[in-house]
């Protein structure tokens, strides 16, 4: 590969803070807000024009249940619950039954953007939208001292005492040269779309139509899910499948965006051609692909599929979940769902669901799983770096469950609280007292579940 | 965003040129959108035919004339290539809302159907400059215009 050498240059320190968060998805924003509410000066850097990440820019408008699998105990609280309540006051959320693994809450992603703005502003965050992280800067002692960012004002450094990598792809950790890995079979991506006049389909089964006519248009037999956007006449549909996309590769991402939009048009055309009287109209496309999996960071502990499926308890738990293992295949149509009660289903749009068991029946079943703090602590990283979001250390089966937003939001909140505790005690992230972390999380609205 | 930085180019399009439909030998785009200037006091739209529309922040509209009915009224204006060529540029062109235009001219040229043409002109000019190993300021205007024409651009009779 040809190279050029960039000129060494001096860049201005554009901001100094206690905590710097890279990435403004709900994971990153919740990290920032939790840290700010504990008195830290917090700066957050986001490449897009809004907060929310997958929930807003990718238009994925579903958060799963905050309850255990049987609806007995609330296992998730904090800012996820707070934001749901805020959306509820706007009439912008639908609450589904507590035990429904497919939906917990569906919401209006555009309303969410505004709620998240208000949350961030009220917390007193220094916000940089339209700003991209480019490089870490280490001081003479090898400590992570600043991050170099680039935006319309030019290039600049943001200096902080603690850093939270919530970039989704682990960009900061990767550029520090920390140990990272990709799953052998990254889950494929999906481009969502919003349509008007969905009612003119008159309940035609789109799964069957896509299955029958998709191959003519080179539409993968992937999966199809959709829901009405609360308080509107708009329908959100997620029925595309983009194979072979590495979200941490620029060329893949570009190809994926174009292929995702092409598939959206195919879906629209199939519905229009094969449903008499359909007046389906495309209203909105996402500003970025819905990416299920990307680079992972090797951490102090890798959560395994066995841990998740058997509901392993950890003394340093900082997040809990009940969303089932949900594997979107690269090598065949459909999705495989593996539940904590031992059942497993294989679902292909337009075909009957196939139910089996992944383990024999037992008298009792775990009803939730936990994510330990150690999954957020990069191995061999600077003392003042923690990661949060989909890049935490998870094997492919654990990732297939933990990857959803209600789970990852909690990793953000834990990282934000841990940052403040580390700074208060002048400690590396790895030395933060777990009991203090858990009690501080609980005071900030987490369900009291760590006992 | 309606307006941001402008580049200093070989020519700055003025409001007087725009509103009089001044012909340019190096025209690469044409437009009819009125000078449309938004401010806190409301919006003022100045049309090529001499009418002026004032829209107050409350939505109240009034019409007047900024030019006498007796004066000639152009049917369109032109955008010269030089507004896209930054001073001292060797191999850089600008296109879109950063073209060199004064405040009044920009109020008209800023809309997308106009800016789109600047993009097509800049792309074509870049290809010609590369092909002939020329700096952007030396691109042959006749060849640029004929290449744009061959690619579907329109050059009204009066403009050529």
Coordinates of C-alpha atoms in Angstrom, one line a residue:
Chain A
X1 CA 0.0 0.0 0.0
X2 CA 1.3 3.5 -0.9
X3 CA 1.6 5.8 2.0
X4 CA 2.2 9.5 2.8
X5 CA 3.6 10.9 6.0
X6 CA 1.4 13.5 7.7
X7 CA 3.2 16.6 9.0
X8 CA 3.6 16.7 12.7
X9 CA 1.5 19.5 14.0
X10 CA 0.5 21.3 17.1
X11 CA -3.3 21.2 17.8
X12 CA -5.2 23.4 20.3
X13 CA -6.7 21.8 23.4
X14 CA -10.3 22.7 22.7
X15 CA -11.7 21.3 25.9
X16 CA -10.6 19.9 29.3
X17 CA -12.9 17.7 31.5
X18 CA -12.9 15.1 34.1
X19 CA -14.5 12.5 31.9
X20 CA -14.5 12.2 28.1
X21 CA -17.0 9.9 26.5
X22 CA -16.5 9.0 22.8
X23 CA -19.8 8.0 21.2
X24 CA -23.3 9.4 21.8
X25 CA -25.5 6.4 21.5
X26 CA -27.7 5.8 24.6
X27 CA -24.7 3.8 26.0
X28 CA -22.4 6.8 25.7
X29 CA -24.9 9.4 26.6
X30 CA -26.0 7.5 29.7
X31 CA -22.4 7.1 30.8
X32 CA -21.9 10.8 30.4
X33 CA -25.2 11.7 32.3
X34 CA -24.5 9.4 35.1
X35 CA -21.0 10.8 35.6
X36 CA -22.2 14.4 35.4
X37 CA -25.0 13.8 37.9
X38 CA -22.3 12.7 40.3
X39 CA -20.5 16.0 39.9
X40 CA -18.0 15.3 37.2
X41 CA -17.2 17.7 34.3
X42 CA -18.1 15.6 31.3
X43 CA -17.6 16.0 27.6
X44 CA -19.2 13.8 25.0
X45 CA -18.2 13.4 21.3
X46 CA -20.6 12.2 18.7
X47 CA -20.1 11.8 14.9
X48 CA -23.7 12.3 14.0
X49 CA -26.1 15.2 14.6
X50 CA -27.9 13.7 17.5
X51 CA -27.8 11.3 20.4
X52 CA -29.2 7.8 20.5
X53 CA -27.2 5.8 18.0
X54 CA -29.0 2.7 16.8
X55 CA -32.2 3.8 18.5
X56 CA -32.3 7.1 16.5
X57 CA -29.9 7.2 13.6
X58 CA -30.5 3.5 12.6
X59 CA -34.3 3.9 13.5
X60 CA -34.4 0.7 15.6
X61 CA -37.3 1.8 17.8
X62 CA -37.6 -1.1 20.2
X63 CA -36.3 -1.6 23.7
X64 CA -36.8 -5.0 25.2
X65 CA -38.3 -5.9 28.6
X66 CA -36.9 -4.4 31.8
X67 CA -38.3 -7.5 33.7
X68 CA -37.0 -11.0 34.1
X69 CA -38.3 -13.7 31.7
X70 CA -41.3 -14.5 33.8
X71 CA -42.3 -10.9 34.6
X72 CA -41.8 -11.3 38.4
X73 CA -38.9 -8.9 39.0
X74 CA -37.7 -5.7 37.4
X75 CA -34.1 -6.2 36.5
X76 CA -33.3 -3.1 34.6
X77 CA -33.9 0.5 35.8
X78 CA -31.7 3.6 35.6
X79 CA -31.8 6.0 32.7
X80 CA -33.4 3.5 30.4
X81 CA -36.5 3.6 32.6
X82 CA -36.2 7.3 33.0
X83 CA -36.2 7.9 29.3
X84 CA -39.1 5.6 28.7
X85 CA -41.1 7.6 31.2
X86 CA -40.1 10.8 29.5
X87 CA -41.3 9.4 26.1
X88 CA -44.5 8.2 27.7
X89 CA -45.3 11.8 28.7
X90 CA -45.0 12.7 25.0
X91 CA -47.3 9.8 24.0
X92 CA -44.3 8.5 22.1
X93 CA -44.0 5.0 23.6
X94 CA -46.0 1.8 23.6
X95 CA -45.6 -0.5 26.6
X96 CA -45.9 -4.2 25.8
X97 CA -46.3 -7.0 28.3
X98 CA -43.4 -7.5 30.6
X99 CA -42.6 -11.1 29.4
X100 CA -42.8 -10.4 25.7
X101 CA -39.3 -11.1 24.4
X102 CA -40.0 -9.5 21.1
X103 CA -41.0 -6.1 22.4
X104 CA -40.7 -4.3 25.7
X105 CA -41.2 -0.8 24.5
X106 CA -41.6 0.6 21.0
X107 CA -41.1 4.3 20.6
X108 CA -40.8 7.2 18.2
X109 CA -37.1 7.6 17.4
X110 CA -37.4 11.3 16.5
X111 CA -39.1 12.1 19.8
X112 CA -36.3 10.2 21.5
X113 CA -33.7 12.5 19.8
X114 CA -35.2 15.5 21.5
X115 CA -35.6 13.8 24.9
X116 CA -31.9 12.9 24.8
X117 CA -31.0 16.5 23.9
X118 CA -32.9 17.7 26.9
X119 CA -31.3 15.0 29.1
X120 CA -27.8 16.0 28.0
X121 CA -28.3 19.7 28.3
X122 CA -29.9 19.4 31.8
X123 CA -26.9 17.3 32.9
X124 CA -24.6 20.1 31.9
X125 CA -22.6 18.1 29.4
X126 CA -20.2 19.7 27.0
X127 CA -21.5 18.3 23.7
X128 CA -19.7 18.0 20.4
X129 CA -21.9 16.8 17.6
X130 CA -20.5 16.4 14.1
X131 CA -17.2 15.5 15.6
X132 CA -15.1 12.4 14.9
X133 CA -12.5 10.8 17.1
X134 CA -9.2 10.4 15.1
X135 CA -6.4 9.5 17.5
X136 CA -5.4 9.0 21.1
X137 CA -2.7 11.1 22.7
X138 CA -0.5 9.6 25.4
X139 CA 1.6 11.6 27.8
X140 CA 5.2 11.0 28.7
X141 CA 4.2 8.3 31.3
X142 CA 2.1 6.5 28.7
X143 CA -1.1 7.6 30.3
X144 CA -4.0 8.4 28.1
X145 CA -4.0 12.2 28.3
X146 CA -6.2 13.4 25.4
X147 CA -8.1 12.4 22.3
X148 CA -7.6 14.2 19.0
X149 CA -10.9 15.0 17.3
X150 CA -11.8 16.6 14.0
X151 CA -14.8 18.7 13.2
X152 CA -15.9 21.7 11.1
X153 CA -13.8 23.9 13.4
X154 CA -10.7 21.9 12.5
X155 CA -8.5 19.5 14.5
X156 CA -8.3 19.7 18.3
X157 CA -7.5 17.8 21.5
X158 CA -9.9 17.0 24.3
X159 CA -8.0 16.4 27.5
X160 CA -9.6 14.4 30.3
X161 CA -8.7 12.4 33.4
X162 CA -10.8 9.3 32.4
X163 CA -12.0 8.1 29.0
X164 CA -15.0 6.0 28.1
X165 CA -14.9 4.3 24.7
X166 CA -18.5 4.0 23.6
X167 CA -17.8 4.2 19.9
X168 CA -19.6 0.9 19.1
X169 CA -16.6 -0.3 17.2
X170 CA -14.0 0.2 20.0
X171 CA -12.2 2.9 17.9
X172 CA -10.2 4.3 20.8
X173 CA -9.2 1.0 22.2
X174 CA -8.3 -0.3 18.7
X175 CA -6.2 2.8 17.9
X176 CA -4.4 2.4 21.2
X177 CA -3.3 -1.0 19.8
X178 CA -5.2 -2.9 22.5
X179 CA -6.1 -6.6 21.9
X180 CA -9.3 -6.8 19.9
X181 CA -11.1 -9.5 18.0
X182 CA -14.0 -10.2 15.6
X183 CA -16.4 -13.1 15.8
X184 CA -16.0 -15.7 13.1
X185 CA -19.5 -15.0 12.0
X186 CA -20.4 -11.4 12.6
X187 CA -24.2 -11.0 12.8
X188 CA -25.4 -9.4 9.6
X189 CA -26.7 -5.8 9.5
X190 CA -30.2 -4.4 8.7
X191 CA -31.3 -1.2 7.2
X192 CA -34.7 -0.1 8.6
X193 CA -37.2 2.0 6.8
X194 CA -40.4 3.9 7.7
X195 CA -43.4 3.7 5.4
X196 CA -46.7 5.5 5.3
X197 CA -50.0 3.9 4.0
X198 CA -49.0 0.6 5.6
X199 CA -52.7 0.0 6.2
X200 CA -53.4 -0.2 2.5
X201 CA -51.6 -3.6 2.6
X202 CA -54.8 -4.8 4.4
X203 CA -52.9 -7.2 6.6
X204 CA -51.2 -9.0 3.7
X205 CA -48.5 -11.4 5.2
X206 CA -45.3 -9.7 4.2
X207 CA -43.2 -12.6 5.4
X208 CA -44.8 -14.9 2.8
X209 CA -44.6 -12.3 0.0
X210 CA -40.9 -11.5 0.7
X211 CA -40.2 -15.3 0.7
X212 CA -42.0 -15.9 -2.6
X213 CA -40.8 -12.9 -4.5
X214 CA -37.6 -11.8 -2.8
X215 CA -35.3 -14.2 -4.7
X216 CA -36.3 -12.5 -8.0
X217 CA -34.8 -9.3 -6.6
X218 CA -31.8 -10.8 -4.9
X219 CA -33.4 -10.1 -1.5
X220 CA -31.8 -12.4 1.1
X221 CA -34.2 -14.7 3.0
X222 CA -33.3 -13.1 6.2
X223 CA -35.8 -11.9 8.8
X224 CA -38.7 -9.5 8.8
X225 CA -39.9 -7.5 11.7
X226 CA -42.0 -4.4 11.9
X227 CA -44.1 -2.2 14.2
X228 CA -46.2 0.9 14.1
X229 CA -44.5 4.0 15.4
X230 CA -46.4 4.9 18.5
X231 CA -48.7 7.9 18.1
X232 CA -48.3 8.0 14.3
X233 CA -49.6 6.4 11.1
X234 CA -46.0 5.4 10.2
X235 CA -44.8 1.8 10.1
X236 CA -41.2 0.9 10.9
X237 CA -40.0 -2.1 9.1
X238 CA -36.7 -4.1 9.5
X239 CA -36.6 -6.7 6.8
X240 CA -33.3 -6.3 5.1
X241 CA -30.2 -8.4 5.7
X242 CA -26.8 -7.2 4.6
X243 CA -24.2 -10.0 4.7
X244 CA -20.5 -9.8 5.1
X245 CA -20.3 -6.3 6.5
X246 CA -17.5 -5.5 8.9
X247 CA -18.7 -2.3 10.6
X248 CA -15.1 -1.3 11.4
X249 CA -14.2 -1.3 7.7
X250 CA -14.9 1.8 5.6
X251 CA -15.5 0.1 2.3
X252 CA -17.8 -2.5 3.9
X253 CA -19.9 0.1 5.6
X254 CA -20.3 2.1 2.4
X255 CA -21.3 -1.0 0.4
X256 CA -23.6 -2.0 3.2
X257 CA -25.4 1.3 3.2
X258 CA -26.1 1.1 -0.5
X259 CA -27.2 -2.5 -0.4
X260 CA -29.5 -1.8 2.6
X261 CA -31.3 1.0 0.7
X262 CA -31.5 -1.2 -2.4
X263 CA -33.2 -3.9 -0.4
X264 CA -35.7 -1.4 1.2
X265 CA -36.8 -0.5 -2.3
X266 CA -37.1 -4.1 -3.3
X267 CA -39.4 -4.7 -0.3
X268 CA -41.5 -1.7 -1.3
X269 CA -41.8 -2.8 -4.9
X270 CA -42.8 -6.3 -3.9
X271 CA -45.6 -5.0 -1.7
X272 CA -46.8 -2.6 -4.3
X273 CA -46.8 -5.2 -7.1
X274 CA -48.3 -8.0 -5.2
X275 CA -50.9 -6.4 -3.0
X276 CA -53.8 -4.9 -5.0
X277 CA -54.6 -1.4 -3.9
X278 CA -51.3 -0.9 -2.0
X279 CA -50.3 2.7 -1.7
X280 CA -47.2 2.1 0.3
X281 CA -44.8 5.1 0.3
X282 CA -41.3 5.3 1.6
X283 CA -41.0 8.1 4.2
X284 CA -37.7 7.8 5.8
X285 CA -34.4 5.9 5.6
X286 CA -31.9 5.6 8.5
X287 CA -28.8 7.8 8.5
X288 CA -26.8 4.7 9.3
X289 CA -27.1 0.9 9.1
X290 CA -28.4 -1.1 12.0
X291 CA -25.3 -3.0 13.0
X292 CA -25.6 -5.9 15.3
X293 CA -22.0 -6.7 15.9
X294 CA -18.6 -5.3 15.4
X295 CA -15.1 -5.4 16.9
X296 CA -14.8 -6.7 20.5
X297 CA -12.2 -5.6 23.0
X298 CA -10.4 -8.3 24.9
X299 CA -11.1 -7.6 28.6
X300 CA -10.4 -8.9 32.1
X301 CA -13.3 -11.4 31.6
X302 CA -15.1 -12.8 28.5
X303 CA -18.8 -13.5 29.2
X304 CA -19.8 -16.8 27.5
X305 CA -23.0 -18.1 26.1
X306 CA -23.0 -20.7 28.9
X307 CA -22.9 -17.8 31.5
X308 CA -25.8 -16.1 29.8
X309 CA -28.0 -19.2 29.1
X310 CA -27.5 -20.6 32.6
X311 CA -28.0 -17.2 34.3
X312 CA -24.6 -17.1 35.9
X313 CA -24.4 -14.6 38.8
X314 CA -21.3 -12.5 39.3
X315 CA -20.2 -10.6 42.4
X316 CA -19.2 -7.7 40.1
X317 CA -22.4 -7.6 38.1
X318 CA -23.2 -4.2 36.7
X319 CA -25.9 -5.1 34.2
X320 CA -28.7 -7.6 33.9
X321 CA -30.8 -8.9 31.0
X322 CA -33.5 -11.2 30.0
X323 CA -33.4 -10.9 26.2
X324 CA -32.8 -14.3 24.7
X325 CA -29.9 -15.4 22.6
X326 CA -30.9 -14.0 19.1
X327 CA -28.6 -15.1 16.3
X328 CA -29.1 -13.7 12.9
X329 CA -27.3 -16.1 10.6
X330 CA -24.6 -15.3 8.0
X331 CA -24.8 -18.8 6.4
X332 CA -28.5 -19.5 6.2
X333 CA -31.8 -17.7 6.2
X334 CA -33.6 -16.8 9.4
X335 CA -32.7 -16.4 13.0
X336 CA -32.2 -18.8 15.9
X337 CA -33.5 -17.9 19.3
X338 CA -32.3 -19.7 22.4
X339 CA -34.2 -19.0 25.6
X340 CA -33.2 -19.3 29.2
X341 CA -36.0 -21.9 29.8
X342 CA -34.2 -24.3 27.5
X343 CA -36.3 -23.9 24.3
X344 CA -34.9 -23.0 21.0
X345 CA -36.7 -21.8 17.9
X346 CA -35.6 -21.3 14.3
X347 CA -37.6 -18.6 12.5
X348 CA -37.7 -17.9 8.8
X349 CA -40.1 -15.3 7.5
X350 CA -43.0 -16.9 5.7
X351 CA -42.4 -20.4 7.2
X352 CA -43.7 -22.0 10.4
X353 CA -41.4 -21.6 13.4
X354 CA -39.4 -24.7 14.3
X355 CA -39.3 -25.3 18.1
X356 CA -36.7 -27.6 19.7
X357 CA -34.7 -27.6 23.0
X358 CA -31.1 -26.7 23.4
X359 CA -31.1 -28.5 26.8
X360 CA -33.4 -30.9 28.6
X361 CA -36.2 -29.5 30.7
X362 CA -35.5 -28.7 34.4
X363 CA -37.8 -28.0 37.3
X364 CA -36.6 -24.4 37.5
X365 CA -35.0 -22.1 35.0
X366 CA -32.9 -19.0 35.3
X367 CA -34.9 -15.9 34.6
X368 CA -32.2 -13.4 33.9
X369 CA -28.4 -13.1 33.3
X370 CA -25.7 -10.7 34.4
X371 CA -22.8 -8.9 32.9
X372 CA -19.7 -8.5 35.1
X373 CA -17.8 -5.2 35.4
X374 CA -14.6 -7.0 34.2
X375 CA -16.1 -7.3 30.7
X376 CA -15.6 -3.5 30.4
X377 CA -12.0 -3.4 31.5
X378 CA -9.6 -3.7 28.5
X379 CA -6.7 -6.1 29.0
X380 CA -3.4 -4.2 29.0
X381 CA -5.1 -0.8 28.4
X382 CA -4.3 2.5 30.1
X383 CA -5.5 2.7 33.7
X384 CA -8.0 5.5 32.8
X385 CA -9.8 3.8 29.9
X386 CA -13.0 1.8 30.1
X387 CA -15.2 0.5 27.3
X388 CA -19.0 0.3 27.1
X389 CA -21.5 -1.0 24.5
X390 CA -21.4 -3.7 22.0
X391 CA -17.6 -4.0 21.9
X392 CA -17.3 -5.4 25.5
X393 CA -15.8 -8.8 25.8
X394 CA -18.5 -11.3 24.8
X395 CA -18.3 -14.6 23.0
X396 CA -20.7 -14.9 20.0
X397 CA -23.5 -16.6 21.9
X398 CA -23.3 -14.2 24.9
X399 CA -23.2 -11.3 22.4
X400 CA -26.3 -12.5 20.7
X401 CA -28.2 -11.8 23.9
X402 CA -26.4 -9.0 25.5
X403 CA -26.2 -6.9 22.3
X404 CA -29.6 -5.3 22.7
X405 CA -30.0 -1.7 23.8
X406 CA -31.6 -2.2 27.3
X407 CA -28.5 -4.3 28.2
X408 CA -25.9 -2.1 26.7
X409 CA -27.4 1.1 28.1
X410 CA -26.5 -0.3 31.5
X411 CA -22.9 -0.9 30.6
X412 CA -22.7 2.8 29.8
X413 CA -24.2 3.8 33.1
X414 CA -21.8 1.5 34.9
X415 CA -18.8 3.0 33.0
X416 CA -19.9 6.5 33.8
X417 CA -20.3 5.8 37.5
X418 CA -17.1 3.9 37.6
X419 CA -15.2 6.8 36.0
X420 CA -16.3 9.1 38.8
X421 CA -15.4 6.6 41.5
X422 CA -12.0 6.0 40.0
X423 CA -11.3 9.8 39.8
X424 CA -12.6 10.4 43.4
X425 CA -10.2 7.8 44.7
X426 CA -7.4 8.4 42.2
X427 CA -7.6 4.8 41.2
X428 CA -7.3 2.8 37.9
X429 CA -10.7 1.6 36.6
X430 CA -9.8 -2.0 37.6
X431 CA -9.4 -1.0 41.3
X432 CA -12.8 0.6 41.6
X433 CA -14.6 -1.0 44.6
X434 CA -17.4 -3.1 43.1
X435 CA -19.7 -2.7 46.1
X436 CA -19.5 1.0 45.9
X437 CA -20.1 0.9 42.1
X438 CA -23.2 -1.2 42.6
X439 CA -24.6 0.9 45.4
X440 CA -24.0 4.1 43.5
X441 CA -25.7 2.6 40.4
X442 CA -28.6 1.6 42.6
X443 CA -28.9 5.1 44.1
X444 CA -29.1 6.4 40.5
X445 CA -32.2 4.4 39.7
X446 CA -31.0 0.9 39.1
X447 CA -33.4 -1.7 40.4
X448 CA -31.8 -3.1 43.6
X449 CA -30.7 -6.3 42.1
X450 CA -27.1 -6.8 42.9
X451 CA -27.6 -8.4 46.3
Chain B
X1 CA -27.7 25.5 6.6
X2 CA -28.4 28.2 4.1
X3 CA -25.0 29.9 4.1
X4 CA -21.4 29.2 5.3
X5 CA -17.9 30.2 4.2
X6 CA -17.3 31.5 0.7
X7 CA -14.1 30.9 -1.2
X8 CA -12.2 33.9 -2.7
X9 CA -12.4 33.1 -6.4
X10 CA -11.4 34.7 -9.7
X11 CA -14.8 36.4 -9.8
X12 CA -17.4 37.3 -7.2
X13 CA -20.9 37.2 -8.5
X14 CA -22.8 40.3 -7.5
X15 CA -26.4 40.9 -6.8
X16 CA -26.4 43.5 -9.7
X17 CA -25.1 40.9 -12.1
X18 CA -27.6 38.3 -11.0
X19 CA -30.6 40.6 -11.1
X20 CA -29.7 42.1 -14.4
X21 CA -29.1 38.7 -15.9
X22 CA -25.5 39.7 -16.9
X23 CA -24.2 37.4 -19.6
X24 CA -20.9 35.6 -19.0
X25 CA -18.7 34.1 -21.7
X26 CA -17.7 31.4 -19.1
X27 CA -21.3 30.6 -17.9
X28 CA -21.6 27.0 -16.6
X29 CA -25.0 27.3 -14.9
X30 CA -28.3 29.1 -15.1
X31 CA -31.0 30.0 -12.7
X32 CA -34.2 31.8 -12.1
X33 CA -34.7 31.5 -8.3
X34 CA -35.2 35.0 -6.8
X35 CA -32.8 36.7 -4.4
X36 CA -34.2 35.2 -1.2
X37 CA -32.7 36.7 1.9
X38 CA -33.8 35.4 5.3
X39 CA -33.2 37.6 8.4
X40 CA -34.8 38.1 11.8
X41 CA -36.9 40.9 10.2
X42 CA -38.5 38.4 7.8
X43 CA -37.8 37.3 4.3
X44 CA -37.3 39.6 1.2
X45 CA -37.7 38.0 -2.2
X46 CA -36.4 40.0 -5.2
X47 CA -37.6 38.6 -8.5
X48 CA -35.9 39.1 -11.9
X49 CA -39.1 40.7 -13.3
X50 CA -38.7 43.6 -10.9
X51 CA -41.2 42.6 -8.2
X52 CA -40.2 42.4 -4.5
X53 CA -42.1 40.4 -1.9
X54 CA -41.7 41.1 1.8
X55 CA -42.8 38.4 4.2
X56 CA -42.9 39.6 7.9
X57 CA -42.1 37.1 10.6
X58 CA -45.9 36.8 11.3
X59 CA -46.4 35.7 7.7
X60 CA -47.9 39.0 6.4
X61 CA -46.9 39.5 2.8
X62 CA -46.5 42.8 0.9
X63 CA -45.5 43.4 -2.7
X64 CA -43.6 46.3 -4.2
X65 CA -41.2 46.9 -7.0
X66 CA -37.4 47.2 -6.7
X67 CA -37.1 48.1 -10.4
X68 CA -39.3 50.0 -12.7
X69 CA -41.7 48.1 -15.0
X70 CA -40.1 50.0 -17.9
X71 CA -36.7 48.5 -17.4
X72 CA -35.8 45.3 -19.2
X73 CA -36.3 42.1 -17.2
X74 CA -34.1 39.1 -17.8
X75 CA -35.6 35.7 -17.8
X76 CA -32.7 34.0 -16.1
X77 CA -29.2 34.6 -14.7
X78 CA -25.9 33.0 -15.2
X79 CA -23.2 31.5 -13.0
X80 CA -19.6 32.0 -14.4
X81 CA -17.0 29.3 -14.1
X82 CA -14.6 31.8 -12.4
X83 CA -16.8 31.8 -9.3
X84 CA -15.7 28.2 -8.8
X85 CA -12.0 28.8 -9.3
X86 CA -10.2 29.8 -6.0
X87 CA -7.5 32.5 -6.4
X88 CA -4.1 30.9 -6.9
X89 CA -5.6 27.4 -7.2
X90 CA -3.7 24.8 -9.2
X91 CA -5.9 21.7 -8.8
X92 CA -8.7 22.8 -6.6
X93 CA -12.2 23.9 -7.5
X94 CA -15.1 24.7 -5.3
X95 CA -18.8 23.9 -6.0
X96 CA -22.0 24.5 -4.2
X97 CA -22.8 27.1 -1.5
X98 CA -19.2 28.1 -1.0
X99 CA -18.9 29.7 -4.5
X100 CA -17.8 33.3 -4.6
X101 CA -20.9 35.4 -4.5
X102 CA -21.9 38.5 -2.6
X103 CA -24.7 38.5 -0.1
X104 CA -27.4 39.5 -2.6
X105 CA -26.3 37.2 -5.4
X106 CA -26.0 34.3 -3.0
X107 CA -29.6 34.8 -2.0
X108 CA -30.5 33.6 -5.5
X109 CA -27.8 31.1 -6.5
X110 CA -27.9 29.2 -3.2
X111 CA -30.7 26.8 -4.1
X112 CA -30.1 23.2 -5.0
X113 CA -31.0 23.3 -8.7
X114 CA -28.3 26.0 -9.1
X115 CA -25.7 24.4 -6.9
X116 CA -26.2 21.1 -8.6
X117 CA -25.0 22.7 -11.9
X118 CA -21.9 24.0 -10.1
X119 CA -21.1 20.4 -9.1
X120 CA -21.5 19.2 -12.7
X121 CA -19.3 22.0 -14.0
X122 CA -16.6 21.4 -11.4
X123 CA -16.5 17.7 -12.1
X124 CA -16.3 18.2 -15.8
X125 CA -13.7 20.9 -15.5
X126 CA -11.6 18.7 -13.2
X127 CA -11.6 15.9 -15.7
X128 CA -10.6 18.3 -18.5
X129 CA -7.8 19.8 -16.4
X130 CA -6.5 16.4 -15.7
X131 CA -6.7 15.2 -19.3
X132 CA -4.9 18.3 -20.6
X133 CA -2.4 18.6 -17.7
X134 CA -3.7 22.1 -17.0
X135 CA -4.3 24.2 -13.9
X136 CA -8.0 24.7 -13.3
X137 CA -7.9 28.4 -14.3
X138 CA -6.6 27.4 -17.8
X139 CA -9.4 25.0 -18.6
X140 CA -10.7 25.8 -22.1
X141 CA -14.2 27.3 -21.6
X142 CA -15.6 26.3 -25.0
X143 CA -14.6 22.7 -24.4
X144 CA -16.0 22.9 -20.9
X145 CA -19.4 24.2 -22.1
X146 CA -19.6 21.8 -25.1
X147 CA -18.7 18.9 -22.7
X148 CA -21.4 20.0 -20.3
X149 CA -23.9 20.3 -23.2
X150 CA -23.0 16.8 -24.4
X151 CA -23.7 15.5 -20.9
X152 CA -27.2 17.0 -20.9
X153 CA -26.7 20.5 -19.5
X154 CA -28.7 23.3 -21.1
X155 CA -27.2 26.5 -22.6
X156 CA -29.9 28.8 -23.7
X157 CA -29.3 30.4 -27.1
X158 CA -28.9 33.9 -25.8
X159 CA -26.2 32.8 -23.4
X160 CA -23.8 31.3 -26.0

